[in-house]
Short mmCIF file of C-alpha atoms in Angstrom, two decimals:
data_model
loop_
_atom_site.label_atom_id
_atom_site.label_comp_id
_atom_site.label_asym_id
_atom_site.label_seq_id
_atom_site.Cartn_x
_atom_site.Cartn_y
_atom_site.Cartn_z
CA MET A 1 82.35 -92.70 101.07
CA GLU A 2 85.22 -91.07 99.54
CA THR A 3 86.81 -87.51 100.64
CA GLY A 4 86.14 -86.30 96.94
CA ALA A 5 82.50 -87.19 97.12
CA VAL A 6 81.89 -85.91 100.47
CA SER A 7 83.35 -82.55 99.38
CA GLY A 8 81.22 -82.53 96.25
CA ILE A 9 78.05 -82.96 97.95
CA LEU A 10 78.91 -80.18 100.68
CA ASN A 11 79.94 -77.85 97.69
CA THR A 12 76.67 -78.40 95.68
CA THR A 13 74.64 -78.07 98.87
CA LEU A 14 76.34 -74.89 99.87
CA ALA A 15 75.68 -73.35 96.41
CA LEU A 16 72.29 -74.44 96.47
CA ILE A 17 71.42 -72.99 99.65
CA PHE A 18 73.24 -69.74 98.90
CA THR A 19 71.49 -69.22 95.63
CA TRP A 20 68.18 -69.75 97.43
CA VAL A 21 68.74 -67.69 100.46
CA GLY A 22 70.16 -64.77 98.44
CA TYR A 23 67.24 -64.70 96.13
CA LYS A 24 64.76 -64.80 98.88
CA THR A 25 66.59 -62.27 101.07
CA SER A 26 67.00 -59.66 98.27
CA LYS A 27 63.55 -60.07 97.26
CA ILE A 28 62.31 -59.33 101.06
CA ILE A 29 64.75 -56.32 101.15
CA TYR A 30 63.51 -54.92 97.89
CA LYS A 31 60.08 -55.34 98.70
CA TYR A 32 59.82 -53.87 102.12
CA THR A 33 63.05 -51.76 102.96
CA PRO A 34 61.83 -48.80 100.69
CA TYR A 35 58.44 -48.53 102.60
CA SER A 36 60.23 -48.60 106.29
CA TYR A 37 60.98 -44.79 106.52
CA PRO A 38 57.70 -43.19 104.90
CA ASN A 39 55.40 -45.74 106.38
CA ALA A 40 56.67 -45.11 109.98
CA ARG A 41 56.68 -41.36 109.33
CA ILE A 42 52.98 -41.43 107.91
CA LYS A 43 52.06 -43.50 111.04
CA ALA A 44 53.52 -40.85 113.41
CA MET A 45 51.51 -38.23 111.04
CA GLU A 46 48.40 -40.33 111.78
CA SER A 47 48.66 -39.86 115.36
CA LYS A 48 48.34 -36.04 114.62
CA LEU A 49 45.14 -36.14 112.64
CA LEU A 50 42.75 -34.03 114.33
CA THR A 51 40.34 -35.86 116.72
CA GLU A 52 36.46 -35.18 117.09
CA GLN A 53 37.22 -33.22 120.23
CA ARG A 54 39.66 -31.01 118.59
CA PHE A 55 37.11 -30.31 115.91
CA ASN A 56 34.65 -29.30 118.48
CA GLU A 57 36.96 -26.86 120.13
CA LEU A 58 37.70 -25.40 116.46
CA ALA A 59 34.05 -25.03 116.00
CA GLU A 60 33.92 -22.97 119.25
CA SER A 61 36.34 -20.45 117.70
CA ARG A 62 34.84 -16.94 117.84
CA ASN A 63 36.14 -15.87 114.45
CA LEU A 64 38.60 -16.83 111.70
CA GLN A 65 41.55 -15.22 113.54
CA ASN A 66 40.83 -17.37 116.53
CA PHE A 67 40.22 -20.63 114.37
CA ILE A 68 43.74 -19.96 112.73
CA VAL A 69 45.34 -19.40 116.57
CA ASN A 70 43.63 -22.70 117.39
CA LEU A 71 45.60 -24.62 114.48
CA GLU A 72 48.98 -23.14 115.73
CA ASP A 73 50.08 -26.37 117.10
CA THR A 74 49.22 -28.39 113.99
CA ASP A 75 50.97 -29.22 110.58
CA TYR A 76 48.59 -26.28 108.99
CA ARG A 77 50.65 -23.56 111.01
CA ASP A 78 53.04 -23.11 108.16
CA TYR A 79 50.33 -22.78 105.45
CA LEU A 80 48.09 -20.57 107.71
CA ALA A 81 51.07 -18.32 108.46
CA GLU A 82 50.83 -16.79 104.88
CA VAL A 83 47.26 -15.80 105.59
CA GLN A 84 47.37 -12.01 106.12
CA GLU A 85 43.95 -10.88 106.45
CA PRO A 86 41.93 -13.92 107.63
CA ASP A 87 39.00 -14.22 105.16
CA VAL A 88 37.35 -17.56 104.36
CA GLU A 89 38.93 -17.71 100.93
CA SER A 90 42.40 -17.23 102.25
CA VAL A 91 41.96 -19.74 104.85
CA GLU A 92 40.58 -22.28 102.42
CA LYS A 93 43.38 -21.79 99.96
CA ALA A 94 45.97 -22.32 102.84
CA LEU A 95 44.13 -25.43 103.79
CA GLU A 96 44.05 -26.61 100.11
CA LYS A 97 47.55 -25.95 99.81
CA ALA A 98 48.24 -27.92 102.96
CA LEU A 99 46.45 -31.03 101.33
CA ALA A 100 48.52 -30.26 98.14
CA GLY A 101 51.78 -30.37 100.39
CA THR A 102 50.77 -33.93 101.86
CA TYR A 103 50.30 -35.38 98.41
CA GLU A 104 53.70 -33.90 97.40
CA LEU A 105 55.48 -35.16 100.81
CA MET A 106 54.10 -38.79 99.65
CA ALA A 107 55.31 -38.63 96.36
CA ARG A 108 58.74 -37.44 97.69
CA ILE A 109 59.27 -39.88 100.49
CA LEU A 110 57.78 -42.92 99.03
CA PRO A 111 59.78 -45.37 96.84
CA ARG A 112 60.22 -44.27 93.24
CA ARG A 113 58.19 -47.43 92.14
CA VAL A 114 55.01 -46.14 93.52
CA SER A 115 55.48 -42.33 94.04
CA PRO A 116 54.18 -41.14 90.59
CA PHE A 117 50.92 -42.63 91.60
CA PHE A 118 50.66 -39.77 94.05
CA ARG A 119 51.34 -37.31 91.65
CA LEU A 120 48.82 -38.75 89.31
CA LEU A 121 46.29 -38.63 92.25
CA LEU A 122 46.92 -34.73 92.21
CA GLU A 123 45.57 -34.57 88.57
CA GLU A 124 41.96 -35.23 89.87
CA TRP A 125 42.01 -31.56 91.00
CA ASP A 126 43.12 -30.68 87.40
CA VAL A 127 40.11 -32.28 86.09
CA ARG A 128 37.76 -30.68 88.63
CA ASN A 129 39.38 -27.20 88.24
CA ILE A 130 39.08 -27.34 84.41
CA THR A 131 35.51 -28.52 84.36
CA SER A 132 34.56 -25.84 87.04
CA VAL A 133 36.32 -23.20 85.02
CA VAL A 134 34.76 -24.48 81.74
CA LYS A 135 31.32 -24.46 83.46
CA ALA A 136 31.63 -21.18 84.99
CA LYS A 137 32.70 -19.57 81.74
CA LEU A 138 29.68 -21.11 79.82
CA ALA A 139 27.38 -19.73 82.51
CA GLY A 140 29.11 -16.47 82.41
CA GLU A 141 30.09 -16.44 86.09
CA PRO A 142 33.69 -15.68 87.73
CA ALA A 143 35.53 -18.67 87.24
CA THR A 144 38.34 -17.98 89.79
CA ASP A 145 36.07 -18.35 92.57
CA TYR A 146 35.68 -22.11 91.60
CA ILE A 147 39.36 -22.83 91.59
CA VAL A 148 40.81 -25.11 94.22
CA GLU A 149 44.45 -24.47 94.78
CA ILE A 150 45.89 -27.93 93.95
CA GLY A 151 46.94 -29.82 91.10
CA PRO A 152 50.01 -29.90 88.64
CA MET A 153 48.35 -27.70 86.24
CA LEU A 154 47.14 -24.91 88.65
CA PRO A 155 49.04 -22.05 86.80
CA LYS A 156 47.21 -22.96 83.45
CA VAL A 157 44.02 -23.46 85.30
CA LYS A 158 44.43 -19.92 86.50
CA ALA A 159 45.31 -18.65 83.40
CA MET A 160 42.06 -20.23 81.89
CA ALA A 161 39.89 -18.59 84.55
CA GLU A 162 41.31 -15.21 83.47
CA SER A 163 40.96 -15.80 79.74
CA LYS A 164 38.75 -13.54 77.94
CA SER A 165 37.33 -16.24 75.40
CA MET A 166 36.51 -19.97 75.29
CA GLU A 167 38.92 -20.15 72.32
CA GLU A 168 41.79 -18.76 74.36
CA ILE A 169 41.28 -21.86 76.77
CA LEU A 170 42.09 -24.08 73.90
CA VAL A 171 45.41 -22.38 73.35
CA ILE A 172 46.19 -22.67 77.14
CA LEU A 173 45.23 -26.47 76.83
CA GLU A 174 47.23 -27.16 73.87
CA GLY A 175 49.73 -29.90 74.39
CA THR A 176 48.01 -31.30 77.53
CA PRO A 177 45.66 -34.59 77.26
CA TYR A 178 42.63 -32.13 77.83
CA GLU A 179 43.11 -30.36 74.46
CA GLU A 180 41.22 -32.83 72.42
CA PRO A 181 38.00 -33.21 74.34
CA TYR A 182 37.85 -29.46 74.93
CA GLN A 183 38.32 -29.03 70.99
CA ARG A 184 35.14 -31.33 70.70
CA LEU A 185 33.41 -29.30 73.11
CA LEU A 186 33.94 -26.12 71.41
CA LEU A 187 32.93 -27.76 68.06
CA GLY A 188 29.66 -28.66 69.77
CA GLU A 189 30.33 -32.39 69.22
CA ILE A 190 29.85 -33.09 72.97
CA ASP A 191 28.17 -31.14 75.84
CA VAL A 192 29.67 -30.06 79.03
CA ARG A 193 28.73 -33.15 80.95
CA THR A 194 30.19 -35.50 78.46
CA PHE A 195 33.29 -33.23 78.45
CA GLU A 196 33.57 -33.76 82.13
CA THR A 197 33.09 -37.53 81.97
CA GLU A 198 35.81 -37.70 79.13
CA LEU A 199 38.16 -35.93 81.48
CA TYR A 200 37.49 -38.23 84.42
CA ARG A 201 37.84 -41.18 82.31
CA MET A 202 41.23 -40.37 81.02
CA TYR A 203 42.29 -39.57 84.76
CA TYR A 204 40.88 -42.93 86.15
CA GLY A 205 42.19 -44.61 83.01
CA LYS A 206 45.74 -43.29 83.80
CA LEU A 207 45.25 -44.47 87.32
CA LEU A 208 44.30 -48.03 86.49
CA ASN A 209 46.94 -48.32 84.07
CA TYR A 210 49.34 -47.37 86.51
CA ALA A 211 47.98 -49.77 89.04
CA LEU A 212 48.06 -52.60 86.50
CA SER A 213 51.51 -52.02 85.57
CA LYS A 214 52.75 -53.00 89.09
CA LYS A 215 53.42 -56.15 90.56
CA GLU A 216 52.26 -58.38 93.60
CA GLU A 217 50.81 -56.46 96.48
CA GLU A 218 51.39 -53.10 95.20
CA ARG A 219 49.06 -54.09 92.31
CA THR A 220 46.50 -55.52 94.56
CA ILE A 221 46.28 -52.60 96.79
CA LEU A 222 46.49 -49.95 94.11
CA GLU A 223 44.22 -51.64 91.68
CA GLU A 224 41.59 -51.98 94.67
CA PHE A 225 41.92 -48.25 95.41
CA VAL A 226 41.46 -47.21 91.83
CA ARG A 227 38.44 -49.68 91.52
CA LEU A 228 36.83 -48.55 94.51
CA ARG A 229 37.10 -44.71 93.72
CA ILE A 230 35.62 -45.59 90.23
CA ASP A 231 32.75 -47.60 91.93
CA ARG A 232 32.13 -44.79 94.32
CA MET A 233 31.88 -42.25 91.33
CA ASN A 234 29.69 -44.55 89.21
CA ILE A 235 27.39 -45.36 91.98
CA LEU A 236 26.73 -41.84 92.85
CA THR A 237 26.18 -40.95 89.15
CA VAL A 238 23.60 -43.69 88.62
CA LEU A 239 21.90 -42.77 91.88
CA ARG A 240 21.77 -39.10 90.89
CA GLY A 241 20.77 -40.26 87.58
CA LYS A 242 17.67 -42.11 89.03
CA VAL A 243 16.84 -39.17 91.43
CA ALA A 244 16.73 -37.08 88.21
CA LYS A 245 14.43 -39.90 86.45
CA LEU A 246 17.20 -40.38 83.79
CA SER A 247 17.11 -43.47 81.76
CA ALA A 248 19.65 -46.13 81.31
CA GLU A 249 20.72 -44.76 78.03
CA GLU A 250 21.11 -41.34 79.36
CA ILE A 251 23.24 -42.45 82.36
CA ARG A 252 25.38 -45.10 80.59
CA PRO A 253 27.68 -42.36 78.74
CA MET A 254 28.46 -40.59 82.15
CA LEU A 255 29.89 -43.96 83.59
CA ILE A 256 33.54 -44.49 84.28
CA PRO A 257 35.00 -47.89 83.14
CA GLY A 258 37.16 -49.94 85.17
CA GLY A 259 35.00 -50.36 88.34
CA SER A 260 34.33 -53.58 90.16
CA VAL A 261 30.42 -53.42 90.41
CA LYS A 262 28.18 -54.60 87.57
CA LEU A 263 26.15 -51.42 87.00
CA ASP A 264 23.83 -52.82 84.29
CA PRO A 265 21.08 -54.31 86.79
CA LEU A 266 21.21 -51.06 88.55
CA LEU A 267 20.75 -48.92 85.31
CA HIS A 268 17.43 -50.59 84.52
CA VAL A 269 15.81 -50.26 87.85
CA GLU A 270 12.97 -47.69 88.09
CA ASP A 271 13.64 -45.50 90.98
CA LEU A 272 16.51 -44.80 93.80
CA GLY A 273 14.98 -47.28 96.34
CA MET A 274 15.13 -50.12 94.15
CA ALA A 275 18.74 -48.93 92.81
CA LEU A 276 19.65 -49.08 96.49
CA ALA A 277 18.13 -52.39 96.86
CA GLU A 278 19.97 -53.61 93.88
CA LEU A 279 23.29 -52.57 95.55
CA ASP A 280 22.53 -54.61 98.61
CA SER A 281 24.17 -57.57 97.12
CA THR A 282 27.31 -56.00 96.24
CA ARG A 283 30.39 -55.45 98.74
CA TYR A 284 28.81 -51.82 99.40
CA GLY A 285 25.63 -53.57 100.75
CA PRO A 286 26.67 -53.34 104.42
CA VAL A 287 27.76 -49.54 104.01
CA ILE A 288 24.53 -48.75 102.30
CA ARG A 289 22.30 -50.81 104.92
CA ASP A 290 23.66 -48.45 107.78
CA VAL A 291 22.56 -45.18 106.06
CA ARG A 292 19.89 -46.18 103.68
CA GLU A 293 16.84 -44.00 105.24
CA GLU A 294 19.10 -40.99 105.12
CA VAL A 295 20.33 -41.64 101.52
CA GLU A 296 16.91 -41.50 100.41
CA ARG A 297 16.74 -38.06 101.47
CA ASP A 298 20.25 -36.88 100.72
CA LEU A 299 22.76 -38.58 98.53
CA GLY A 300 25.68 -36.76 100.11
CA VAL A 301 25.34 -39.07 103.04
CA LEU A 302 26.37 -42.04 100.61
CA GLU A 303 29.10 -40.07 99.24
CA ARG A 304 30.60 -39.81 102.82
CA ALA A 305 29.67 -43.40 103.55
CA LEU A 306 31.46 -44.63 100.41
CA GLU A 307 34.35 -42.37 101.20
CA GLY A 308 34.46 -43.84 104.81
CA TYR A 309 34.28 -47.51 103.25
CA ILE A 310 37.36 -46.88 100.95
CA ILE A 311 39.49 -45.29 104.14
CA GLU A 312 38.31 -48.38 105.93
CA ARG A 313 39.44 -50.79 103.38
CA MET A 314 42.75 -49.02 102.93
CA ASN A 315 43.14 -49.34 106.59
CA GLU A 316 42.38 -53.07 106.52
CA LEU A 317 44.87 -53.64 103.84
CA ASN A 318 47.38 -51.47 105.94
CA ARG A 319 46.83 -53.96 108.90
CA PHE A 320 47.57 -56.93 106.50
CA TYR A 321 50.51 -55.22 104.84
CA PRO A 322 52.00 -52.78 107.32
CA LEU A 323 54.91 -51.96 104.81
CA SER A 324 52.95 -51.04 101.63
CA VAL A 325 51.52 -48.41 99.77
CA ALA A 326 48.07 -48.96 101.50
CA THR A 327 49.40 -46.69 104.47
CA PRO A 328 49.89 -43.65 102.38
CA LEU A 329 46.84 -44.20 100.28
CA GLY A 330 44.79 -44.42 103.66
CA TYR A 331 46.48 -41.40 104.98
CA VAL A 332 45.81 -39.11 102.16
CA LEU A 333 42.19 -40.10 101.97
CA GLN A 334 42.01 -39.24 105.90
CA LYS A 335 43.93 -36.02 105.45
CA GLY A 336 41.49 -35.10 102.69
CA ARG A 337 38.66 -35.69 104.90
CA GLU A 338 40.02 -33.47 107.60
CA VAL A 339 40.75 -30.55 105.32
CA LYS A 340 37.20 -31.02 103.89
CA LYS A 341 35.83 -30.56 107.40
CA LEU A 342 38.33 -27.72 108.46
CA ARG A 343 37.14 -25.81 105.27
CA ALA A 344 33.54 -26.39 106.32
CA ILE A 345 34.09 -25.19 109.72
CA ALA A 346 36.08 -22.02 108.47
CA LYS A 347 33.14 -21.21 106.26
CA LEU A 348 30.45 -21.90 109.00
CA ILE A 349 32.49 -19.51 111.36
CA SER A 350 32.76 -16.76 108.75
CA ASP A 351 29.01 -16.90 108.17
CA GLY A 352 28.67 -16.48 112.01
CA LEU A 353 26.73 -19.52 112.78
CA PRO A 354 26.69 -20.69 116.60
CA PRO A 355 29.07 -23.22 117.78
CA GLU A 356 26.57 -25.82 118.12
CA ARG A 357 25.05 -25.64 114.60
CA ILE A 358 28.76 -25.61 113.23
CA LYS A 359 29.51 -28.82 115.06
CA GLU A 360 26.29 -30.49 113.66
CA LEU A 361 26.77 -29.20 110.06
CA ALA A 362 30.62 -29.97 110.00
CA GLY A 363 29.65 -33.48 111.05
CA ASP A 364 27.70 -33.73 108.10
CA VAL A 365 30.35 -32.78 105.82
CA ALA A 366 32.93 -35.15 106.45
CA MET B 1 88.32 -78.75 99.66
CA ASP B 2 90.83 -78.77 102.67
CA PRO B 3 89.27 -79.02 106.35
CA ILE B 4 90.70 -75.62 107.04
CA VAL B 5 88.48 -74.04 104.30
CA TYR B 6 85.38 -75.90 105.62
CA VAL B 7 86.14 -74.70 109.06
CA SER B 8 87.16 -70.95 108.38
CA LEU B 9 83.92 -70.97 106.00
CA GLY B 10 81.79 -72.09 108.94
CA ALA B 11 83.31 -69.35 111.32
CA ALA B 12 82.90 -66.66 108.56
CA LEU B 13 79.67 -67.65 107.67
CA ALA B 14 78.32 -67.72 111.12
CA ALA B 15 79.50 -64.24 111.94
CA GLY B 16 79.37 -62.77 108.39
CA LEU B 17 75.81 -63.72 107.29
CA ALA B 18 74.28 -63.11 110.85
CA GLY B 19 76.22 -59.66 110.99
CA ALA B 20 75.07 -58.80 107.42
CA ALA B 21 71.48 -59.70 108.49
CA SER B 22 71.61 -57.71 111.58
CA ALA B 23 72.94 -54.62 109.48
CA PHE B 24 70.01 -54.81 107.18
CA GLY B 25 67.48 -55.58 109.96
CA VAL B 26 68.88 -52.56 112.09
CA GLY B 27 69.12 -50.52 108.82
CA ILE B 28 65.31 -51.18 107.92
CA ALA B 29 64.22 -50.27 111.60
CA GLY B 30 66.68 -47.38 111.74
CA ALA B 31 64.82 -46.12 108.56
CA ALA B 32 61.49 -46.19 110.37
CA ALA B 33 62.90 -44.81 113.43
CA ALA B 34 64.17 -41.96 111.69
CA GLY B 35 60.76 -41.41 110.01
CA VAL B 36 59.05 -41.29 113.28
CA VAL B 37 61.53 -38.99 115.06
CA ALA B 38 61.30 -36.72 111.80
CA GLU B 39 57.66 -36.15 113.01
CA ASP B 40 58.05 -36.12 116.64
CA GLU B 41 61.21 -36.27 118.68
CA LYS B 42 59.36 -37.82 121.61
CA ASN B 43 59.43 -40.98 119.67
CA PHE B 44 63.09 -41.49 119.99
CA LYS B 45 63.28 -43.61 123.02
CA ASN B 46 60.80 -46.23 121.84
CA ALA B 47 62.10 -46.21 118.31
CA LEU B 48 65.74 -46.83 119.70
CA ILE B 49 64.92 -50.03 121.70
CA LEU B 50 62.91 -51.50 118.87
CA GLU B 51 65.62 -50.55 116.32
CA GLY B 52 68.37 -52.30 118.62
CA LEU B 53 66.36 -55.65 118.54
CA PRO B 54 67.87 -56.96 115.13
CA MET B 55 71.34 -56.63 116.59
CA THR B 56 71.31 -59.67 118.56
CA GLN B 57 71.74 -62.14 115.80
CA SER B 58 75.29 -60.66 115.07
CA ILE B 59 76.25 -61.30 118.74
CA TYR B 60 75.22 -65.04 118.29
CA GLY B 61 77.26 -65.22 115.11
CA LEU B 62 80.23 -63.88 116.91
CA ILE B 63 79.84 -66.26 119.59
CA THR B 64 79.61 -69.12 117.25
CA LEU B 65 82.95 -67.76 115.41
CA PHE B 66 85.00 -68.03 118.66
CA LEU B 67 83.51 -71.27 119.49
CA ILE B 68 84.49 -72.94 115.82
CA LEU B 69 87.84 -71.18 116.01
CA MET B 70 88.54 -72.42 119.62
CA VAL B 71 87.49 -76.13 119.14
CA SER B 72 89.28 -76.38 115.66
CA GLY B 73 92.42 -75.01 117.43
CA ILE B 74 92.92 -72.06 115.05
CA LEU B 75 92.51 -69.94 117.99
CA GLY B 76 94.85 -70.56 120.96
CA GLY B 77 96.92 -73.51 119.32
CA GLY B 78 97.59 -75.37 116.04
CA PHE B 79 94.76 -76.42 113.60
CA LYS B 80 93.57 -80.06 114.76
CA PHE B 81 92.27 -81.15 111.39
CA THR B 82 95.29 -80.77 109.23
CA ALA B 83 95.31 -84.54 107.77
CA ASP B 84 93.14 -85.04 104.86
CA ASN B 85 91.25 -87.99 106.11
CA PRO B 86 87.58 -88.73 106.19
CA ASP B 87 87.22 -88.12 110.09
CA ASN B 88 88.81 -84.69 109.81
CA ILE B 89 86.50 -83.74 106.82
CA VAL B 90 83.35 -84.79 108.70
CA LYS B 91 84.45 -82.89 111.82
CA SER B 92 85.19 -79.71 109.79
CA ALA B 93 82.04 -80.22 107.71
CA ILE B 94 80.25 -80.28 111.20
CA LEU B 95 81.91 -77.16 112.13
CA LEU B 96 80.78 -75.65 108.63
CA GLY B 97 77.24 -76.94 109.49
CA ALA B 98 77.04 -75.33 112.81
CA GLY B 99 78.44 -71.87 111.38
CA LEU B 100 75.92 -72.15 108.64
CA THR B 101 73.13 -72.87 111.12
CA VAL B 102 73.84 -69.71 113.02
CA GLY B 103 74.43 -67.81 109.79
CA LEU B 104 71.09 -68.76 108.15
CA THR B 105 69.09 -68.59 111.20
CA GLY B 106 70.74 -65.38 111.87
CA LEU B 107 68.99 -64.00 108.56
CA SER B 108 65.87 -63.66 110.96
CA ALA B 109 67.30 -60.24 111.69
CA ILE B 110 65.91 -59.05 108.52
CA PRO B 111 62.39 -59.96 109.03
CA GLN B 112 62.91 -58.82 112.74
CA GLY B 113 63.92 -55.40 111.30
CA ILE B 114 60.77 -55.52 109.35
CA ILE B 115 58.66 -56.40 112.21
CA ALA B 116 60.36 -53.53 114.51
CA SER B 117 59.85 -50.99 111.61
CA ALA B 118 56.16 -51.80 111.37
CA GLY B 119 56.30 -51.60 115.35
CA ILE B 120 57.90 -48.39 115.19
CA GLY B 121 55.30 -46.98 113.28
CA ALA B 122 52.39 -48.38 115.28
CA VAL B 123 54.11 -47.01 118.48
CA ALA B 124 54.35 -43.74 116.82
CA LYS B 125 50.56 -43.65 116.23
CA ASN B 126 49.67 -45.33 119.51
CA PRO B 127 52.42 -45.30 122.27
CA LYS B 128 50.57 -48.06 124.28
CA THR B 129 51.44 -50.81 121.65
CA PHE B 130 55.05 -50.51 122.59
CA THR B 131 55.33 -53.62 124.57
CA GLN B 132 53.43 -55.64 122.05
CA GLY B 133 55.73 -54.20 119.31
CA ILE B 134 58.62 -55.56 121.25
CA ILE B 135 57.06 -58.88 121.75
CA PHE B 136 56.14 -59.33 118.14
CA ALA B 137 59.66 -58.34 117.00
CA ALA B 138 61.24 -60.77 119.72
CA MET B 139 59.13 -63.55 118.04
CA ALA B 140 61.73 -63.70 115.18
CA GLU B 141 64.55 -63.90 117.62
CA THR B 142 63.47 -67.43 118.68
CA MET B 143 64.69 -68.81 115.27
CA ALA B 144 68.27 -67.23 115.93
CA ILE B 145 68.17 -68.81 119.29
CA PHE B 146 67.23 -72.22 118.06
CA GLY B 147 70.02 -71.88 115.49
CA LEU B 148 72.33 -71.08 118.21
CA VAL B 149 71.39 -73.96 120.56
CA GLY B 150 71.78 -76.22 117.35
CA ALA B 151 75.19 -74.96 116.45
CA LEU B 152 76.26 -75.55 120.38
CA ILE B 153 74.97 -79.16 120.15
CA MET B 154 76.60 -79.95 116.73
CA ILE B 155 80.00 -78.38 117.99
CA VAL B 156 79.84 -80.04 121.47
CA THR B 157 78.70 -83.68 120.36
CA GLY B 158 80.15 -83.75 116.79
CA VAL B 159 83.52 -82.35 117.58
CA GLY B 160 83.95 -81.61 121.35
CA PHE B 161 86.20 -79.49 123.11
#
């Protein structure tokens, strides 16, 4: 073979190899490098989540002051330091701020291609707060008691709670996506239940659109996360509807589109027992089977079981994709559960319940 | 291309590719190390050891660079394959191949950095997984070792000292 031919083959081979290697390498680097810092940090944070033994120790706190002192060596310290006079409301607010801080931290340290999702997740508290305020106003109750101190719209929500009339709320909501459904509520076109559903539909719609706009495993994980949350919400709505003896036509408008479970067969069964049996063939079957008897007495048990299932599923995805968005998603859910339990313990301590009873009740909460 | 271009390219690719990959690998693991240390300083020692694993590929690249430069005579004497004949082209191509083998297998430093990064997170969560983390990350090292062994065989049998 001539020298020129050998050189030609070598040069072409080199060009092909380098193009392929360059493409593959840059893809790997783009995909995983941005998750390296946040996910390792989150794993370290996971090791600091409170254990069952720690919750039991907290339940032994004599009073709220003691409860705060017991949390001195945790990440809650900075938030609880702001509590001057330890009353249950201030402690709850401090814990809520800590949870909001966790979401904000995730949004700050995660790669820009997924961080907006965590800001969107915070909007769930806006939806909850707005509906709570509207419901409280309609019932003539003090709305400020129902506000949770989280959410990008918190200042507006507080202004809504302090408003003198329902019309004033419309002015506050002007320019937000919630203006239009609230206007319809004021005009009497929809009732407060439909208003709440509308808000949740908007919220989950945003989450799902965001998830579907992503690619590859980010899309897989985010989409599954959103669909699981929608399923959880819809299943609980249907089952509550069944307990309240509502018809399929009455329940259907309250459902959120975008879930993975087909709800039609569930809507047409007669009672709760049959609805649970219908769910047996879905992915939630094993979860429901484990708590079936308790669920028939208290739907809150199913709510916790489904929340636990979502956490477990995120942990599974986290094991499969260690450098992905599954790690922060699993963490914020676990943190949310922890805060819920701490709030319950704080409330029970302030109510003066004995430690044994607190341990028992706190276990039922989260 | 002249034989000297192939030989120089082989040496440069061995050290350059492997070195760049090591830099990425250490960078990825280093970011994870910074993350866990930000949460708890006690994680420093374990994180440092795991972070250093992707560095070895750059050493293999450097060894290969020296070998290629030595056998071709660039280092310690005159260049041996000056004449533009097929034999010299083949020998210089073998040296390019050897350098390329080490350079490309040295890219294993990037996935090794990714594994080390995940390992650093796992160790921060559960310190008992440190040994396993090292083993998992070290598995990626085998590819680089195979590359180095292959390159040595190519240099010794194809060109000779």
